[in-house]
Amino acid sequence: MILIVIFFLLVFIIHSFIQIIQWLINQHRLYLIIKTIPGPKINFPLWGNINLLTGILRNQPIGLQSKAFINLMNDICEQYDPNNRIGLIRLWFGPFVPIIIITNANIAQKILNSKDHLDKATFYSLFRYAIKDGVFTSKTEKWLHQKREIQNHLKFKALQRYIANTERHLATLNERIDAVIDDMNKNGQIDDIKPILSTFVLDVLGENLFSTKFHSQSTGVEPKFVRSVNRMLELSYIPFLQPWSYYFNKSILVYLCNLAIFLKTMNYVNNFQYSVRKIILDRFKMKKFEQKSRKQLSLLDSMIESRISSMNPDRILKLNQIETQINTFVVAGHDTTTSALSWALYLLGHHPEQQQRLIKEIDDFLADLNLNGESITLLSMRQLKYLESVILESLRLYPSGPFIARRSRSEFKLNEQTTLPGNINYIIFIQHMHMNPEYFREPKKFYPERFLRCRKETEFEWVNHQAYLPFSGGHRMCLGREYGLMQQRMFLINIFRRYRVKSLDRFGDCQPRFNFLLSSAHFPIRFERRQPQSTPATPSFMTTVSRHSFL
């Protein structure tokens, strides 16, 4: 008996030894290929450039580690490929996770449009504690299934059902801003615009996704789960900067260095997820949506309806899968929309000429609707070309995701001379490309005119549209793109029909922070009414909307 145990033990040891040798040989081959790409010096292959990450962990507090990593990538790109001659920079984190940073738009498009690069990078698995395995983090096969279920609910035609909810919450937002303007002590000044925008976005999402009222605007306070999720995303950077932890991403042990904070945050997140689960179950059991017109269905109702009405098993999502998708939309959708709105206000508040041009376009647009007796529609809002340019330019300067990352399943042939091996993580550095003068002239300048298609309007050209990736690109482009753009259009039309804004800090003082996503801008702002409420000849935007509602 003892001999049998010893025999199997020896077999196990020999097998493990062979596996380790094969793995080391493969990693060495990978290393020999990777090291030909420009990047930081590698003194010891087993250690690689991990010292760069441990330096961030050692020298930066938790809230600033993510920004330090973005700064590190910018510095590496400037040092090892200053003229974007190659567009590839190598980071070798020992035997753990080889990374190639992409700063060339053409290479980025090849990766994004390749079916062999649909998998998210290894470190995206660290998100799953906060938002589970939804469309934002899932692997290719699961993502394709989720996409088929979700995409019809977020297409242009489906957005009609969300307009009324957004319109109501815009009215509440106007009341809050008017109250600040009427307050003699505040005189229209808000010390930090972020909570105002965050509660507005959350209330809209709650009704659109759940048919549930969060009442965040009425209380004026962000719910605990919103603050907790942001904290959770910040904590996700800790294992991200520890590549060895990727192999243990399913274990809570990777968070031991911040165990108390993590457990407290997870408690809030779990409470929120429990609330989401309860809403889903209640609505599923009661089938409340059967009493509604199809046009009034929320996204959650639509997903449940699809599950019940479809006889094709391939289209059926379990309730926990629906919960996963709702979590993704609330967490990712809330943060990205709030971020986009806040940075747009920040930029317009510092650029009165561009703000005035936007105001004139909105006034002319609404006047034409009054004259012709037409309604504001999703399609008609697209006539506002300068509004569209403002949105695009603010997303260029402050993209919601500073980078996106993919993992290759097979070799990637860049050209006749260069072929990269499989099982590599690619970081497509969107922020760096958006600030590259090769793609955008005077990239640090807020200049919406660069996006106008008519060359007579601008001396700046949109040099290479492949370099513009605020919503990612290729096969895994953001599914919520049209929804987010709709929210931004309606918000900016509403604000600048009624108010002028002025950012009260010095331009550039408000520095963005990151937690895998770009955080919202925190800055003081002043709102001024454009016209007195009592002037009947110039009705407010919401009054105009009452006659020409969003349809």
Short mmCIF file of C-alpha atoms in Angstrom, two decimals, residues 34-373:
data_model
loop_
_atom_site.label_atom_id
_atom_site.label_comp_id
_atom_site.label_asym_id
_atom_site.label_seq_id
_atom_site.Cartn_x
_atom_site.Cartn_y
_atom_site.Cartn_z
CA ILE A 34 8.58 40.36 -26.39
CA LYS A 35 11.96 41.81 -25.48
CA THR A 36 12.51 42.95 -29.10
CA ILE A 37 9.70 45.50 -28.59
CA PRO A 38 10.76 48.82 -27.00
CA GLY A 39 10.13 49.06 -23.28
CA PRO A 40 11.71 49.39 -19.83
CA LYS A 41 14.96 47.53 -19.28
CA ILE A 42 14.68 43.94 -18.06
CA ASN A 43 17.57 42.96 -15.80
CA PHE A 44 16.12 39.68 -14.61
CA PRO A 45 13.44 37.95 -16.76
CA LEU A 46 11.77 36.23 -13.81
CA TRP A 47 11.22 39.61 -12.15
CA GLY A 48 10.83 41.78 -15.25
CA ASN A 49 9.33 45.23 -14.66
CA ILE A 50 7.37 44.34 -11.53
CA ASN A 51 9.48 46.87 -9.62
CA LEU A 52 7.57 49.63 -11.43
CA LEU A 53 4.30 48.39 -9.95
CA THR A 54 5.61 47.71 -6.47
CA GLY A 55 6.91 51.28 -6.46
CA ILE A 56 3.36 52.55 -7.03
CA LEU A 57 1.99 50.30 -4.28
CA ARG A 58 4.68 51.42 -1.88
CA ASN A 59 4.65 55.16 -2.57
CA GLN A 60 1.03 56.01 -3.44
CA PRO A 61 -2.13 55.94 -1.28
CA ILE A 62 -4.98 53.73 -2.49
CA GLY A 63 -6.99 56.51 -4.12
CA LEU A 64 -4.02 57.70 -6.21
CA GLN A 65 -2.56 54.37 -7.30
CA SER A 66 -4.73 54.15 -10.41
CA LYS A 67 -3.72 57.64 -11.55
CA ALA A 68 -0.08 56.81 -10.86
CA PHE A 69 -0.37 53.78 -13.15
CA ILE A 70 -1.83 55.92 -15.97
CA ASN A 71 1.00 58.42 -15.49
CA LEU A 72 3.49 55.54 -15.57
CA MET A 73 2.11 54.33 -18.91
CA ASN A 74 2.28 57.86 -20.35
CA ASP A 75 5.89 58.23 -19.21
CA ILE A 76 6.84 54.85 -20.67
CA CYS A 77 5.22 55.71 -24.01
CA GLU A 78 7.00 59.07 -24.18
CA GLN A 79 10.35 57.55 -23.23
CA TYR A 80 10.43 54.43 -25.39
CA ASP A 81 8.35 55.46 -28.41
CA PRO A 82 8.34 59.27 -28.34
CA ASN A 83 7.24 59.84 -31.94
CA ASN A 84 4.78 56.96 -32.05
CA ARG A 85 7.09 55.42 -34.65
CA ILE A 86 6.25 51.84 -33.72
CA GLY A 87 3.07 52.20 -31.66
CA LEU A 88 4.02 49.25 -29.42
CA ILE A 89 5.58 49.37 -25.94
CA ARG A 90 6.37 46.30 -23.91
CA LEU A 91 5.83 45.72 -20.20
CA TRP A 92 7.16 42.41 -18.90
CA PHE A 93 5.79 41.50 -15.50
CA GLY A 94 7.99 38.44 -15.13
CA PRO A 95 6.31 35.11 -15.82
CA PHE A 96 2.90 36.45 -14.93
CA VAL A 97 1.23 38.75 -17.45
CA PRO A 98 3.08 40.02 -20.54
CA ILE A 99 1.54 43.31 -21.65
CA ILE A 100 1.92 45.30 -24.85
CA ILE A 101 0.71 48.91 -24.82
CA ILE A 102 -0.82 50.00 -28.14
CA THR A 103 -0.59 53.69 -29.11
CA ASN A 104 -0.96 53.33 -32.88
CA ALA A 105 -4.51 53.76 -34.17
CA ASN A 106 -4.16 51.35 -37.08
CA ILE A 107 -2.79 48.58 -34.86
CA ALA A 108 -5.53 49.26 -32.31
CA GLN A 109 -8.21 48.88 -34.98
CA LYS A 110 -6.70 45.59 -36.16
CA ILE A 111 -6.92 44.21 -32.63
CA LEU A 112 -10.41 45.54 -31.93
CA ASN A 113 -11.76 44.15 -35.20
CA SER A 114 -10.09 40.76 -34.82
CA LYS A 115 -12.30 37.86 -33.73
CA ASP A 116 -9.24 36.33 -32.04
CA HIS A 117 -9.04 39.32 -29.66
CA LEU A 118 -12.56 39.45 -28.23
CA ASP A 119 -11.52 38.23 -24.77
CA LYS A 120 -11.02 40.94 -22.17
CA ALA A 121 -7.55 41.07 -20.62
CA THR A 122 -6.68 38.94 -17.61
CA PHE A 123 -7.08 41.71 -15.05
CA TYR A 124 -10.73 42.41 -15.99
CA SER A 125 -11.61 39.39 -13.87
CA LEU A 126 -10.87 41.58 -10.84
CA PHE A 127 -14.08 43.53 -11.58
CA ARG A 128 -16.28 40.53 -10.96
CA TYR A 129 -16.52 41.19 -7.22
CA ALA A 130 -18.24 44.49 -7.93
CA ILE A 131 -20.30 43.91 -11.08
CA LYS A 132 -20.15 40.15 -11.64
CA ASP A 133 -19.52 38.54 -15.00
CA GLY A 134 -21.55 40.79 -17.31
CA VAL A 135 -20.88 42.18 -20.78
CA PHE A 136 -18.12 44.38 -19.38
CA THR A 137 -15.94 41.51 -18.14
CA SER A 138 -17.14 38.21 -19.64
CA LYS A 139 -15.23 36.01 -22.04
CA THR A 140 -16.09 35.79 -25.72
CA GLU A 141 -18.58 32.92 -25.74
CA LYS A 142 -20.57 34.27 -22.80
CA TRP A 143 -20.39 37.81 -24.11
CA LEU A 144 -21.87 36.80 -27.49
CA HIS A 145 -24.85 35.24 -25.70
CA GLN A 146 -25.32 38.30 -23.49
CA LYS A 147 -25.03 40.67 -26.44
CA ARG A 148 -27.83 38.92 -28.34
CA GLU A 149 -30.12 39.32 -25.31
CA ILE A 150 -29.32 42.95 -24.58
CA GLN A 151 -28.55 44.81 -27.79
CA ASN A 152 -32.16 45.13 -29.01
CA HIS A 153 -33.08 47.00 -25.80
CA LEU A 154 -30.40 49.66 -26.38
CA LYS A 155 -30.72 50.33 -30.07
CA PHE A 156 -31.88 53.72 -31.34
CA LYS A 157 -35.50 52.65 -31.81
CA ALA A 158 -35.74 51.15 -28.31
CA LEU A 159 -34.55 54.36 -26.64
CA GLN A 160 -37.97 55.96 -27.15
CA ARG A 161 -39.30 54.35 -23.98
CA TYR A 162 -36.67 56.04 -21.79
CA ILE A 163 -37.29 59.63 -22.87
CA ALA A 164 -40.25 60.36 -20.59
CA ASN A 165 -38.36 59.25 -17.48
CA THR A 166 -35.36 61.39 -18.40
CA GLU A 167 -37.63 64.36 -19.05
CA ARG A 168 -39.25 64.12 -15.60
CA HIS A 169 -35.92 63.94 -13.82
CA LEU A 170 -34.59 66.86 -15.84
CA ALA A 171 -37.50 68.90 -14.45
CA THR A 172 -36.46 67.90 -10.92
CA LEU A 173 -32.86 68.82 -11.72
CA ASN A 174 -34.00 72.26 -12.90
CA GLU A 175 -35.88 72.79 -9.63
CA ARG A 176 -32.72 71.98 -7.66
CA ILE A 177 -30.63 74.40 -9.73
CA ASP A 178 -33.30 77.13 -9.47
CA ALA A 179 -33.33 76.72 -5.69
CA VAL A 180 -29.57 77.30 -5.59
CA ILE A 181 -29.91 80.38 -7.80
CA ASP A 182 -32.70 81.80 -5.61
CA ASP A 183 -30.70 81.19 -2.43
CA MET A 184 -29.13 84.58 -1.61
CA ASN A 185 -26.27 82.90 0.24
CA LYS A 186 -25.35 80.66 -2.69
CA ASN A 187 -26.25 82.94 -5.62
CA GLY A 188 -26.21 80.03 -8.05
CA GLN A 189 -22.91 78.61 -6.83
CA ILE A 190 -22.50 74.87 -6.24
CA ASP A 191 -19.25 73.87 -4.56
CA ASP A 192 -19.18 70.43 -6.16
CA ILE A 193 -21.33 69.56 -9.17
CA LYS A 194 -20.64 65.84 -9.04
CA PRO A 195 -23.29 64.82 -6.43
CA ILE A 196 -25.95 66.82 -8.31
CA LEU A 197 -25.21 64.99 -11.55
CA SER A 198 -24.71 61.61 -9.90
CA THR A 199 -28.13 61.62 -8.25
CA PHE A 200 -29.81 62.74 -11.48
CA VAL A 201 -28.16 59.97 -13.52
CA LEU A 202 -28.97 57.37 -10.88
CA ASP A 203 -32.66 58.29 -10.73
CA VAL A 204 -32.94 58.10 -14.51
CA LEU A 205 -31.19 54.73 -14.58
CA GLY A 206 -33.41 53.42 -11.79
CA GLU A 207 -36.60 54.12 -13.69
CA ASN A 208 -35.24 53.11 -17.07
CA LEU A 209 -33.74 49.83 -15.89
CA PHE A 210 -35.94 48.79 -12.95
CA SER A 211 -39.05 50.98 -13.14
CA THR A 212 -37.90 51.81 -9.61
CA LYS A 213 -37.64 55.23 -7.98
CA PHE A 214 -34.41 55.77 -6.01
CA HIS A 215 -35.43 59.34 -4.97
CA SER A 216 -31.76 60.35 -4.96
CA GLN A 217 -32.47 63.86 -6.22
CA SER A 218 -35.11 64.50 -3.58
CA THR A 219 -32.72 63.55 -0.78
CA GLY A 220 -29.75 65.21 -2.48
CA VAL A 221 -27.45 62.44 -1.31
CA GLU A 222 -25.83 59.65 -3.28
CA PRO A 223 -26.89 56.23 -1.98
CA LYS A 224 -24.27 54.30 -0.05
CA PHE A 225 -23.93 51.66 -2.73
CA VAL A 226 -22.76 54.27 -5.28
CA ARG A 227 -19.95 55.42 -3.01
CA SER A 228 -19.18 51.82 -2.13
CA VAL A 229 -18.92 50.69 -5.73
CA ASN A 230 -16.51 53.53 -6.47
CA ARG A 231 -14.46 52.43 -3.49
CA MET A 232 -14.63 48.86 -4.71
CA LEU A 233 -13.25 49.85 -8.11
CA GLU A 234 -10.41 51.71 -6.43
CA LEU A 235 -9.57 48.59 -4.43
CA SER A 236 -9.53 46.57 -7.64
CA TYR A 237 -6.32 48.38 -8.56
CA ILE A 238 -4.46 46.72 -5.69
CA PRO A 239 -4.44 43.22 -7.20
CA PHE A 240 -4.09 44.78 -10.67
CA LEU A 241 -0.73 46.14 -9.54
CA GLN A 242 0.15 42.69 -8.17
CA PRO A 243 0.28 40.49 -11.31
CA TRP A 244 0.86 37.32 -9.30
CA SER A 245 -2.62 37.73 -7.83
CA TYR A 246 -4.26 37.21 -11.25
CA TYR A 247 -3.86 33.49 -10.72
CA PHE A 248 -5.88 33.79 -7.50
CA ASN A 249 -8.53 36.27 -8.64
CA LYS A 250 -11.34 34.04 -7.37
CA SER A 251 -10.03 34.25 -3.84
CA ILE A 252 -10.73 37.02 -1.37
CA LEU A 253 -7.14 36.55 -0.19
CA VAL A 254 -5.96 39.07 -2.78
CA TYR A 255 -7.67 41.77 -0.72
CA LEU A 256 -6.17 40.81 2.63
CA CYS A 257 -4.00 43.93 2.69
CA ASN A 258 -7.22 45.97 2.85
CA LEU A 259 -9.50 43.36 4.34
CA ALA A 260 -11.51 45.64 6.63
CA ILE A 261 -12.24 48.17 3.88
CA PHE A 262 -12.99 45.42 1.40
CA LEU A 263 -15.46 43.62 3.65
CA LYS A 264 -17.27 46.84 4.49
CA THR A 265 -17.49 47.78 0.83
CA MET A 266 -18.59 44.30 -0.19
CA ASN A 267 -21.35 44.51 2.42
CA TYR A 268 -22.79 47.61 0.70
CA VAL A 269 -22.40 46.05 -2.74
CA ASN A 270 -24.03 42.81 -1.64
CA ASN A 271 -26.92 44.73 -0.08
CA PHE A 272 -27.46 46.53 -3.37
CA GLN A 273 -27.26 43.29 -5.34
CA TYR A 274 -29.76 41.76 -2.93
CA SER A 275 -32.12 44.67 -3.58
CA VAL A 276 -31.72 44.21 -7.32
CA ARG A 277 -32.40 40.50 -6.98
CA LYS A 278 -35.55 41.14 -4.96
CA ILE A 279 -36.87 43.61 -7.54
CA ILE A 280 -36.25 41.11 -10.33
CA LEU A 281 -37.98 38.27 -8.47
CA ASP A 282 -40.96 40.39 -7.48
CA ARG A 283 -41.49 41.69 -10.99
CA PHE A 284 -41.04 38.25 -12.45
CA LYS A 285 -43.59 36.65 -10.12
CA MET A 286 -46.18 39.40 -10.40
CA LYS A 287 -45.65 39.86 -14.16
CA LYS A 288 -46.47 43.53 -13.76
CA PHE A 289 -45.27 44.30 -17.23
CA GLU A 290 -48.18 42.33 -18.72
CA GLN A 291 -50.44 45.21 -17.72
CA LYS A 292 -48.30 47.76 -19.55
CA SER A 293 -47.98 48.90 -23.10
CA ARG A 294 -44.81 47.58 -24.71
CA LYS A 295 -43.63 51.16 -25.17
CA GLN A 296 -43.56 51.61 -21.39
CA LEU A 297 -41.43 48.58 -20.61
CA SER A 298 -38.19 49.18 -18.73
CA LEU A 299 -35.06 47.30 -19.71
CA LEU A 300 -35.64 44.84 -16.86
CA ASP A 301 -39.23 44.22 -17.97
CA SER A 302 -38.07 43.69 -21.53
CA MET A 303 -35.45 41.16 -20.46
CA ILE A 304 -37.95 39.23 -18.33
CA GLU A 305 -40.51 39.34 -21.11
CA SER A 306 -37.95 37.95 -23.54
CA ARG A 307 -37.21 35.15 -21.11
CA ILE A 308 -40.87 34.16 -20.74
CA SER A 309 -42.14 34.70 -24.26
CA SER A 310 -39.23 33.10 -26.11
CA MET A 311 -39.52 29.40 -26.87
CA ASN A 312 -35.90 29.25 -28.00
CA PRO A 313 -33.69 28.08 -25.08
CA ASP A 314 -30.69 29.93 -26.52
CA ARG A 315 -32.40 33.26 -25.77
CA ILE A 316 -33.38 32.46 -22.20
CA LEU A 317 -31.43 34.13 -19.43
CA LYS A 318 -31.66 32.88 -15.88
CA LEU A 319 -32.68 35.41 -13.27
CA ASN A 320 -29.15 35.59 -11.88
CA GLN A 321 -27.90 36.38 -15.38
CA ILE A 322 -30.41 39.21 -15.65
CA GLU A 323 -29.17 40.44 -12.28
CA THR A 324 -25.62 40.40 -13.60
CA GLN A 325 -26.56 42.57 -16.56
CA ILE A 326 -28.50 45.05 -14.43
CA ASN A 327 -25.52 45.35 -12.07
CA THR A 328 -23.28 46.08 -15.03
CA PHE A 329 -25.55 48.80 -16.40
CA VAL A 330 -25.99 50.49 -13.03
CA VAL A 331 -22.31 50.45 -12.06
CA ALA A 332 -20.68 51.08 -15.44
CA GLY A 333 -23.58 53.10 -16.89
CA HIS A 334 -23.91 55.36 -13.87
CA ASP A 335 -20.19 56.15 -13.62
CA THR A 336 -19.60 56.74 -17.32
CA THR A 337 -22.66 58.96 -17.83
CA THR A 338 -21.98 61.04 -14.71
CA SER A 339 -18.37 61.42 -15.77
CA ALA A 340 -19.30 62.52 -19.30
CA LEU A 341 -21.84 65.12 -18.09
CA SER A 342 -19.52 66.57 -15.45
CA TRP A 343 -16.54 67.01 -17.79
CA ALA A 344 -18.74 68.54 -20.50
CA LEU A 345 -19.99 71.15 -18.01
CA TYR A 346 -16.45 71.72 -16.76
CA LEU A 347 -15.14 72.43 -20.25
CA LEU A 348 -18.06 74.63 -21.32
CA GLY A 349 -17.86 76.53 -18.04
CA HIS A 350 -14.27 77.45 -18.89
CA HIS A 351 -14.93 78.28 -22.56
CA PRO A 352 -17.66 80.96 -22.87
CA GLU A 353 -17.26 81.34 -26.65
CA GLN A 354 -18.03 77.68 -27.29
CA GLN A 355 -20.83 77.85 -24.73
CA GLN A 356 -22.40 80.81 -26.54
CA ARG A 357 -22.24 79.03 -29.89
CA LEU A 358 -23.95 76.00 -28.36
CA ILE A 359 -26.66 78.21 -26.81
CA LYS A 360 -27.36 79.85 -30.17
CA GLU A 361 -27.67 76.50 -31.91
CA ILE A 362 -30.09 75.21 -29.26
CA ASP A 363 -32.19 78.40 -29.42
CA ASP A 364 -32.41 78.25 -33.21
CA PHE A 365 -33.30 74.57 -33.07
CA LEU A 366 -36.16 75.07 -30.59
CA ALA A 367 -37.40 78.17 -32.44
CA ASP A 368 -37.67 76.15 -35.66
CA LEU A 369 -39.65 73.49 -33.82
CA ASN A 370 -42.04 76.14 -32.49
CA LEU A 371 -42.44 77.64 -35.94
CA ASN A 372 -43.16 74.31 -37.64
CA GLY A 373 -45.16 72.77 -34.80
#
